PDB file of C-alpha atoms in Angstrom:
ATOM      1  CA  UNK A   1     130.966 113.240 115.568  1.00 89.00           C
ATOM      2  CA  UNK A   2     127.391 112.750 115.265  1.00 93.00           C
ATOM      3  CA  UNK A   3     125.787 109.612 114.308  1.00 96.00           C
ATOM      4  CA  UNK A   4     122.117 108.539 114.085  1.00 97.00           C
ATOM      5  CA  UNK A   5     121.531 104.963 113.526  1.00 97.00           C
ATOM      6  CA  UNK A   6     117.998 103.691 113.099  1.00 98.00           C
ATOM      7  CA  UNK A   7     116.142 100.365 114.483  1.00 97.00           C
ATOM      8  CA  UNK A   8     113.381  98.722 114.517  1.00 96.00           C
ATOM      9  CA  UNK A   9     110.818  95.845 112.229  1.00 96.00           C
ATOM     10  CA  UNK A  10     112.387  95.297 109.499  1.00 96.00           C
ATOM     11  CA  UNK A  11     108.657  93.792 108.111  1.00 98.00           C
ATOM     12  CA  UNK A  12     105.455  95.067 109.009  1.00 98.00           C
ATOM     13  CA  UNK A  13     102.216  93.943 108.138  1.00 98.00           C
ATOM     14  CA  UNK A  14      99.700  96.019 105.909  1.00 97.00           C
ATOM     15  CA  UNK A  15      97.348  97.566 108.703  1.00 97.00           C
ATOM     16  CA  UNK A  16      99.787  97.781 111.601  1.00 98.00           C
ATOM     17  CA  UNK A  17     101.426 101.033 113.199  1.00 98.00           C
ATOM     18  CA  UNK A  18     105.604 100.709 111.834  1.00 98.00           C
ATOM     19  CA  UNK A  19     107.616 101.814 114.990  1.00 98.00           C
ATOM     20  CA  UNK A  20     111.409 102.826 114.157  1.00 98.00           C
ATOM     21  CA  UNK A  21     114.341 104.440 117.209  1.00 98.00           C
ATOM     22  CA  UNK A  22     116.847 106.219 115.628  1.00 98.00           C
ATOM     23  CA  UNK A  23     119.638 107.019 117.903  1.00 97.00           C
ATOM     24  CA  UNK A  24     121.899 109.454 118.448  1.00 96.00           C
ATOM     25  CA  UNK A  25     125.013 109.476 120.069  1.00 95.00           C
ATOM     26  CA  UNK A  26     127.882 112.847 119.788  1.00 93.00           C
ATOM     27  CA  UNK A  27     125.517 115.737 119.913  1.00 91.00           C
ATOM     28  CA  UNK A  28     122.816 116.838 122.192  1.00 90.00           C
ATOM     29  CA  UNK A  29     119.549 116.394 121.100  1.00 91.00           C
ATOM     30  CA  UNK A  30     118.221 119.950 122.007  1.00 89.00           C
ATOM     31  CA  UNK A  31     120.552 120.836 119.493  1.00 90.00           C
ATOM     32  CA  UNK A  32     119.081 119.731 116.131  1.00 94.00           C
ATOM     33  CA  UNK A  33     116.003 119.923 114.415  1.00 95.00           C
ATOM     34  CA  UNK A  34     114.620 116.017 114.204  1.00 96.00           C
ATOM     35  CA  UNK A  35     113.423 114.678 111.010  1.00 97.00           C
ATOM     36  CA  UNK A  36     112.459 111.869 109.132  1.00 98.00           C
ATOM     37  CA  UNK A  37     112.229 110.910 105.949  1.00 98.00           C
ATOM     38  CA  UNK A  38     111.791 108.213 103.582  1.00 98.00           C
ATOM     39  CA  UNK A  39     112.769 107.058 100.121  1.00 98.00           C
ATOM     40  CA  UNK A  40     110.091 104.021  98.177  1.00 98.00           C
ATOM     41  CA  UNK A  41     112.707 101.785  96.043  1.00 97.00           C
ATOM     42  CA  UNK A  42     114.335 103.280  93.247  1.00 95.00           C
ATOM     43  CA  UNK A  43     112.929 106.383  93.763  1.00 97.00           C
ATOM     44  CA  UNK A  44     113.163 109.949  95.000  1.00 97.00           C
ATOM     45  CA  UNK A  45     113.306 111.456  99.010  1.00 98.00           C
ATOM     46  CA  UNK A  46     109.322 112.576 101.488  1.00 98.00           C
ATOM     47  CA  UNK A  47     109.556 113.862 103.641  1.00 98.00           C
ATOM     48  CA  UNK A  48     107.868 112.642 106.646  1.00 98.00           C
ATOM     49  CA  UNK A  49     107.911 115.174 109.841  1.00 97.00           C
ATOM     50  CA  UNK A  50     110.357 116.908 111.808  1.00 97.00           C
ATOM     51  CA  UNK A  51     110.693 117.335 115.431  1.00 96.00           C
ATOM     52  CA  UNK A  52     112.394 119.953 118.095  1.00 94.00           C
ATOM     53  CA  UNK A  53     113.121 120.243 121.849  1.00 91.00           C
ATOM     54  CA  UNK A  54     111.033 122.834 122.912  1.00 92.00           C
ATOM     55  CA  UNK A  55     107.651 120.714 121.718  1.00 89.00           C
ATOM     56  CA  UNK A  56     107.721 121.909 118.037  1.00 93.00           C
ATOM     57  CA  UNK A  57     106.167 119.374 115.614  1.00 96.00           C
ATOM     58  CA  UNK A  58     105.249 119.115 112.052  1.00 96.00           C
ATOM     59  CA  UNK A  59     104.317 116.622 109.680  1.00 97.00           C
ATOM     60  CA  UNK A  60     103.737 116.235 106.109  1.00 97.00           C
ATOM     61  CA  UNK A  61      99.731 116.729 105.458  1.00 96.00           C
ATOM     62  CA  UNK A  62      99.705 113.929 103.532  1.00 96.00           C
ATOM     63  CA  UNK A  63     100.894 111.719 106.472  1.00 97.00           C
ATOM     64  CA  UNK A  64      99.872 114.007 108.860  1.00 95.00           C
ATOM     65  CA  UNK A  65      97.224 111.538 109.832  1.00 96.00           C
ATOM     66  CA  UNK A  66      98.966 108.050 110.487  1.00 98.00           C
ATOM     67  CA  UNK A  67     102.096 109.129 111.808  1.00 98.00           C
ATOM     68  CA  UNK A  68     103.909 110.607 115.600  1.00 98.00           C
ATOM     69  CA  UNK A  69     106.976 110.915 116.710  1.00 97.00           C
ATOM     70  CA  UNK A  70     108.712 112.244 119.744  1.00 95.00           C
ATOM     71  CA  UNK A  71     111.481 112.795 121.736  1.00 95.00           C
ATOM     72  CA  UNK A  72     112.840 110.931 124.597  1.00 93.00           C
ATOM     73  CA  UNK A  73     115.757 113.387 125.739  1.00 91.00           C
ATOM     74  CA  UNK A  74     116.597 110.907 128.569  1.00 92.00           C
ATOM     75  CA  UNK A  75     117.604 108.408 125.578  1.00 94.00           C
ATOM     76  CA  UNK A  76     118.457 110.470 123.586  1.00 94.00           C
ATOM     77  CA  UNK A  77     116.010 109.126 120.980  1.00 96.00           C
ATOM     78  CA  UNK A  78     113.967 110.026 118.629  1.00 96.00           C
ATOM     79  CA  UNK A  79     110.898 108.104 117.389  1.00 97.00           C
ATOM     80  CA  UNK A  80     108.478 107.356 114.456  1.00 98.00           C
ATOM     81  CA  UNK A  81     105.053 106.589 114.397  1.00 98.00           C
ATOM     82  CA  UNK A  82     103.172 105.111 111.407  1.00 98.00           C
ATOM     83  CA  UNK A  83      99.788 103.054 111.996  1.00 98.00           C
ATOM     84  CA  UNK A  84      97.321 101.495 109.245  1.00 98.00           C
ATOM     85  CA  UNK A  85     100.243 101.033 107.003  1.00 98.00           C
ATOM     86  CA  UNK A  86      99.985  99.430 103.233  1.00 98.00           C
ATOM     87  CA  UNK A  87     102.302  98.997 100.473  1.00 97.00           C
ATOM     88  CA  UNK A  88     102.225 101.901  99.224  1.00 98.00           C
ATOM     89  CA  UNK A  89     104.969 102.900 103.183  1.00 98.00           C
ATOM     90  CA  UNK A  90     107.287 100.299 102.143  1.00 98.00           C
ATOM     91  CA  UNK A  91     110.417 102.273 101.943  1.00 98.00           C
ATOM     92  CA  UNK A  92     113.532 102.939 103.322  1.00 98.00           C
ATOM     93  CA  UNK A  93     113.502 105.537 106.331  1.00 98.00           C
ATOM     94  CA  UNK A  94     115.998 108.231 107.701  1.00 98.00           C
ATOM     95  CA  UNK A  95     116.409 110.395 110.009  1.00 98.00           C
ATOM     96  CA  UNK A  96     118.676 113.269 110.267  1.00 97.00           C
ATOM     97  CA  UNK A  97     119.518 116.210 112.622  1.00 96.00           C
ATOM     98  CA  UNK A  98     118.031 119.181 110.367  1.00 92.00           C
ATOM     99  CA  UNK A  99     120.066 118.110 106.585  1.00 87.00           C
ATOM    100  CA  UNK A 100     122.921 117.707 108.351  1.00 92.00           C
ATOM    101  CA  UNK A 101     123.615 114.490 109.964  1.00 96.00           C
ATOM    102  CA  UNK A 102     121.614 111.527 108.175  1.00 97.00           C
ATOM    103  CA  UNK A 103     121.306 107.854 109.307  1.00 97.00           C
ATOM    104  CA  UNK A 104     122.141 104.641 107.412  1.00 97.00           C
ATOM    105  CA  UNK A 105     118.371 104.460 107.176  1.00 98.00           C
ATOM    106  CA  UNK A 106     116.943 101.490 107.076  1.00 98.00           C
ATOM    107  CA  UNK A 107     113.884  99.378 105.096  1.00 98.00           C
ATOM    108  CA  UNK A 108     110.754  99.056 105.838  1.00 98.00           C
ATOM    109  CA  UNK A 109     108.612  96.101 103.777  1.00 98.00           C
ATOM    110  CA  UNK A 110     105.158  95.922 104.157  1.00 98.00           C
ATOM    111  CA  UNK A 111     103.809  92.570 103.971  1.00 97.00           C
ATOM    112  CA  UNK A 112     101.629  90.208 104.510  1.00 95.00           C
TER     113      UNK A 112
ATOM    114  CA  UNK B   1     103.813 123.247  99.453  1.00 95.00           C
ATOM    115  CA  UNK B   2     106.194 124.033  97.245  1.00 97.00           C
ATOM    116  CA  UNK B   3     106.824 121.798  94.550  1.00 98.00           C
ATOM    117  CA  UNK B   4     110.121 121.255  92.981  1.00 98.00           C
ATOM    118  CA  UNK B   5     111.763 120.873  89.218  1.00 98.00           C
ATOM    119  CA  UNK B   6     114.566 119.696  88.779  1.00 98.00           C
ATOM    120  CA  UNK B   7     115.947 119.415  85.454  1.00 95.00           C
ATOM    121  CA  UNK B   8     118.106 117.160  83.921  1.00 97.00           C
ATOM    122  CA  UNK B   9     116.794 114.274  84.787  1.00 97.00           C
ATOM    123  CA  UNK B  10     119.995 112.524  83.475  1.00 98.00           C
ATOM    124  CA  UNK B  11     123.315 114.395  82.543  1.00 97.00           C
ATOM    125  CA  UNK B  12     126.432 112.741  80.929  1.00 97.00           C
ATOM    126  CA  UNK B  13     129.496 113.787  80.989  1.00 97.00           C
ATOM    127  CA  UNK B  14     132.805 112.923  81.148  1.00 97.00           C
ATOM    128  CA  UNK B  15     135.651 113.403  84.215  1.00 97.00           C
ATOM    129  CA  UNK B  16     136.854 116.624  83.989  1.00 97.00           C
ATOM    130  CA  UNK B  17     133.514 118.333  82.689  1.00 97.00           C
ATOM    131  CA  UNK B  18     131.373 121.139  84.156  1.00 97.00           C
ATOM    132  CA  UNK B  19     128.485 119.972  85.257  1.00 97.00           C
ATOM    133  CA  UNK B  20     125.541 122.101  86.153  1.00 98.00           C
ATOM    134  CA  UNK B  21     121.568 121.020  87.558  1.00 98.00           C
ATOM    135  CA  UNK B  22     118.813 123.291  88.205  1.00 98.00           C
ATOM    136  CA  UNK B  23     116.015 123.867  90.752  1.00 98.00           C
ATOM    137  CA  UNK B  24     112.993 125.765  90.318  1.00 98.00           C
ATOM    138  CA  UNK B  25     110.814 126.136  92.724  1.00 98.00           C
ATOM    139  CA  UNK B  26     106.712 126.478  91.656  1.00 98.00           C
ATOM    140  CA  UNK B  27     106.784 129.462  94.659  1.00 98.00           C
ATOM    141  CA  UNK B  28     109.247 131.586  95.748  1.00 98.00           C
ATOM    142  CA  UNK B  29     111.650 130.011  98.591  1.00 98.00           C
ATOM    143  CA  UNK B  30     112.159 131.490 101.564  1.00 97.00           C
ATOM    144  CA  UNK B  31     115.371 133.509 103.389  1.00 97.00           C
ATOM    145  CA  UNK B  32     116.631 131.387 100.260  1.00 97.00           C
ATOM    146  CA  UNK B  33     116.332 127.873 102.651  1.00 98.00           C
ATOM    147  CA  UNK B  34     117.677 125.980  99.877  1.00 98.00           C
ATOM    148  CA  UNK B  35     119.613 122.620 100.364  1.00 98.00           C
ATOM    149  CA  UNK B  36     121.425 120.984  97.935  1.00 98.00           C
ATOM    150  CA  UNK B  37     121.649 116.761  98.293  1.00 98.00           C
ATOM    151  CA  UNK B  38     124.002 114.354  96.773  1.00 98.00           C
ATOM    152  CA  UNK B  39     123.205 110.232  96.987  1.00 98.00           C
ATOM    153  CA  UNK B  40     124.721 107.195  96.136  1.00 98.00           C
ATOM    154  CA  UNK B  41     123.791 103.600  95.964  1.00 96.00           C
ATOM    155  CA  UNK B  42     123.143 102.193  99.105  1.00 96.00           C
ATOM    156  CA  UNK B  43     123.642 105.034 100.760  1.00 97.00           C
ATOM    157  CA  UNK B  44     122.008 107.834 102.719  1.00 98.00           C
ATOM    158  CA  UNK B  45     122.227 111.654 101.437  1.00 98.00           C
ATOM    159  CA  UNK B  46     124.862 113.684 101.939  1.00 97.00           C
ATOM    160  CA  UNK B  47     124.085 117.591 102.808  1.00 97.00           C
ATOM    161  CA  UNK B  48     126.612 119.159  99.659  1.00 98.00           C
ATOM    162  CA  UNK B  49     124.624 123.313  99.633  1.00 98.00           C
ATOM    163  CA  UNK B  50     123.178 124.906 102.906  1.00 98.00           C
ATOM    164  CA  UNK B  51     121.028 128.346 102.090  1.00 97.00           C
ATOM    165  CA  UNK B  52     121.314 127.997  98.592  1.00 98.00           C
ATOM    166  CA  UNK B  53     124.697 128.829  98.466  1.00 98.00           C
ATOM    167  CA  UNK B  54     126.638 127.505 101.194  1.00 98.00           C
ATOM    168  CA  UNK B  55     128.988 124.602 101.357  1.00 98.00           C
ATOM    169  CA  UNK B  56     128.100 122.713 103.710  1.00 97.00           C
ATOM    170  CA  UNK B  57     131.721 121.333 106.418  1.00 95.00           C
ATOM    171  CA  UNK B  58     134.323 119.528 104.483  1.00 95.00           C
ATOM    172  CA  UNK B  59     132.608 119.927 101.127  1.00 97.00           C
ATOM    173  CA  UNK B  60     135.056 120.710  98.167  1.00 97.00           C
ATOM    174  CA  UNK B  61     134.902 123.726  96.573  1.00 97.00           C
ATOM    175  CA  UNK B  62     134.653 122.177  93.262  1.00 98.00           C
ATOM    176  CA  UNK B  63     131.200 122.483  94.292  1.00 98.00           C
ATOM    177  CA  UNK B  64     129.113 125.778  94.336  1.00 98.00           C
ATOM    178  CA  UNK B  65     124.920 126.718  95.118  1.00 98.00           C
ATOM    179  CA  UNK B  66     123.752 129.857  93.459  1.00 98.00           C
ATOM    180  CA  UNK B  67     120.347 131.206  93.044  1.00 98.00           C
ATOM    181  CA  UNK B  68     117.390 132.946  94.415  1.00 97.00           C
ATOM    182  CA  UNK B  69     113.864 133.129  94.454  1.00 97.00           C
ATOM    183  CA  UNK B  70     112.666 130.214  92.714  1.00 98.00           C
ATOM    184  CA  UNK B  71     115.870 129.543  90.556  1.00 98.00           C
ATOM    185  CA  UNK B  72     118.463 127.961  92.385  1.00 98.00           C
ATOM    186  CA  UNK B  73     121.265 125.865  90.750  1.00 98.00           C
ATOM    187  CA  UNK B  74     124.053 123.532  91.869  1.00 98.00           C
ATOM    188  CA  UNK B  75     127.648 123.902  89.958  1.00 98.00           C
ATOM    189  CA  UNK B  76     130.241 120.994  89.705  1.00 98.00           C
ATOM    190  CA  UNK B  77     133.265 122.723  88.214  1.00 95.00           C
ATOM    191  CA  UNK B  78     135.322 119.841  87.194  1.00 95.00           C
ATOM    192  CA  UNK B  79     134.103 116.589  87.596  1.00 97.00           C
ATOM    193  CA  UNK B  80     135.543 113.520  89.812  1.00 97.00           C
ATOM    194  CA  UNK B  81     134.725 110.070  89.023  1.00 96.00           C
ATOM    195  CA  UNK B  82     133.738 109.936  92.920  1.00 97.00           C
ATOM    196  CA  UNK B  83     130.645 112.630  91.803  1.00 97.00           C
ATOM    197  CA  UNK B  84     128.771 110.916  89.816  1.00 97.00           C
ATOM    198  CA  UNK B  85     125.456 110.152  91.615  1.00 98.00           C
ATOM    199  CA  UNK B  86     122.443 111.381  92.374  1.00 98.00           C
ATOM    200  CA  UNK B  87     120.886 114.876  93.438  1.00 98.00           C
ATOM    201  CA  UNK B  88     118.631 116.262  94.907  1.00 98.00           C
ATOM    202  CA  UNK B  89     117.552 119.393  95.946  1.00 98.00           C
ATOM    203  CA  UNK B  90     115.093 120.075  99.424  1.00 98.00           C
ATOM    204  CA  UNK B  91     113.381 124.027 100.784  1.00 98.00           C
ATOM    205  CA  UNK B  92     112.850 124.156 104.292  1.00 96.00           C
ATOM    206  CA  UNK B  93     112.058 127.296 104.155  1.00 96.00           C
ATOM    207  CA  UNK B  94     108.056 126.918 104.396  1.00 95.00           C
ATOM    208  CA  UNK B  95     106.658 124.206 105.121  1.00 94.00           C
ATOM    209  CA  UNK B  96     105.957 121.225 104.294  1.00 95.00           C
ATOM    210  CA  UNK B  97     110.182 120.913 103.374  1.00 96.00           C
ATOM    211  CA  UNK B  98     109.690 119.645 100.463  1.00 97.00           C
ATOM    212  CA  UNK B  99     112.567 118.251  97.721  1.00 98.00           C
ATOM    213  CA  UNK B 100     112.871 117.577  93.328  1.00 98.00           C
ATOM    214  CA  UNK B 101     112.498 114.143  92.355  1.00 98.00           C
ATOM    215  CA  UNK B 102     116.798 114.337  91.915  1.00 98.00           C
ATOM    216  CA  UNK B 103     118.855 115.064  89.134  1.00 98.00           C
ATOM    217  CA  UNK B 104     120.658 111.521  88.166  1.00 98.00           C
ATOM    218  CA  UNK B 105     124.886 112.389  86.866  1.00 97.00           C
ATOM    219  CA  UNK B 106     126.506 109.529  84.933  1.00 95.00           C
ATOM    220  CA  UNK B 107     129.136 108.897  83.338  1.00 93.00           C
ATOM    221  CA  UNK B 108     129.200 109.787  79.579  1.00 91.00           C
TER     222      UNK B 108
END
């Protein structure tokens, strides 16, 4: 059974860096495309980016200058870093394997 | 980027009725790589349909997807109480992947 679990700070200060980890179990990292998606409270879904073990990585142009997604195959983990955050980055952040499997999501609030 | 517009914004129906949800793309979706998701409050989205018309594993056959090019439809043949939720379409044929704004299906 494929399971994904996001983890990281729930509160980040404006202008600082948001860092999240997604731990994968029940699947090999080289099986899927690994996505990060976010959802501001009460709003719709926004695709952040995708990575693959082959090295291919693509980002949403609206976030590209601030975001980095990477894989740690030895730990079966996917990571997200978003720099220079503002209140507009407050959202539930999800990791997903293709679109098939999703983590439960983690709420990150940007506030001083 | 491809903009997806879902309609209606809200659909009010009763259990047992048929629900039809629409997703229109601003340009043709490559390979008809369009998915439908269901999301309930406090939960992650659940994949229902991929490649426009293929049901994901474990999805009841009352859910069906159709369409091609720029116009896609999700049909729920007979609504069950657990089907009342928000539904999103997503295209993954062109980068960046994009989502529609969602259709809320609520109980009449």
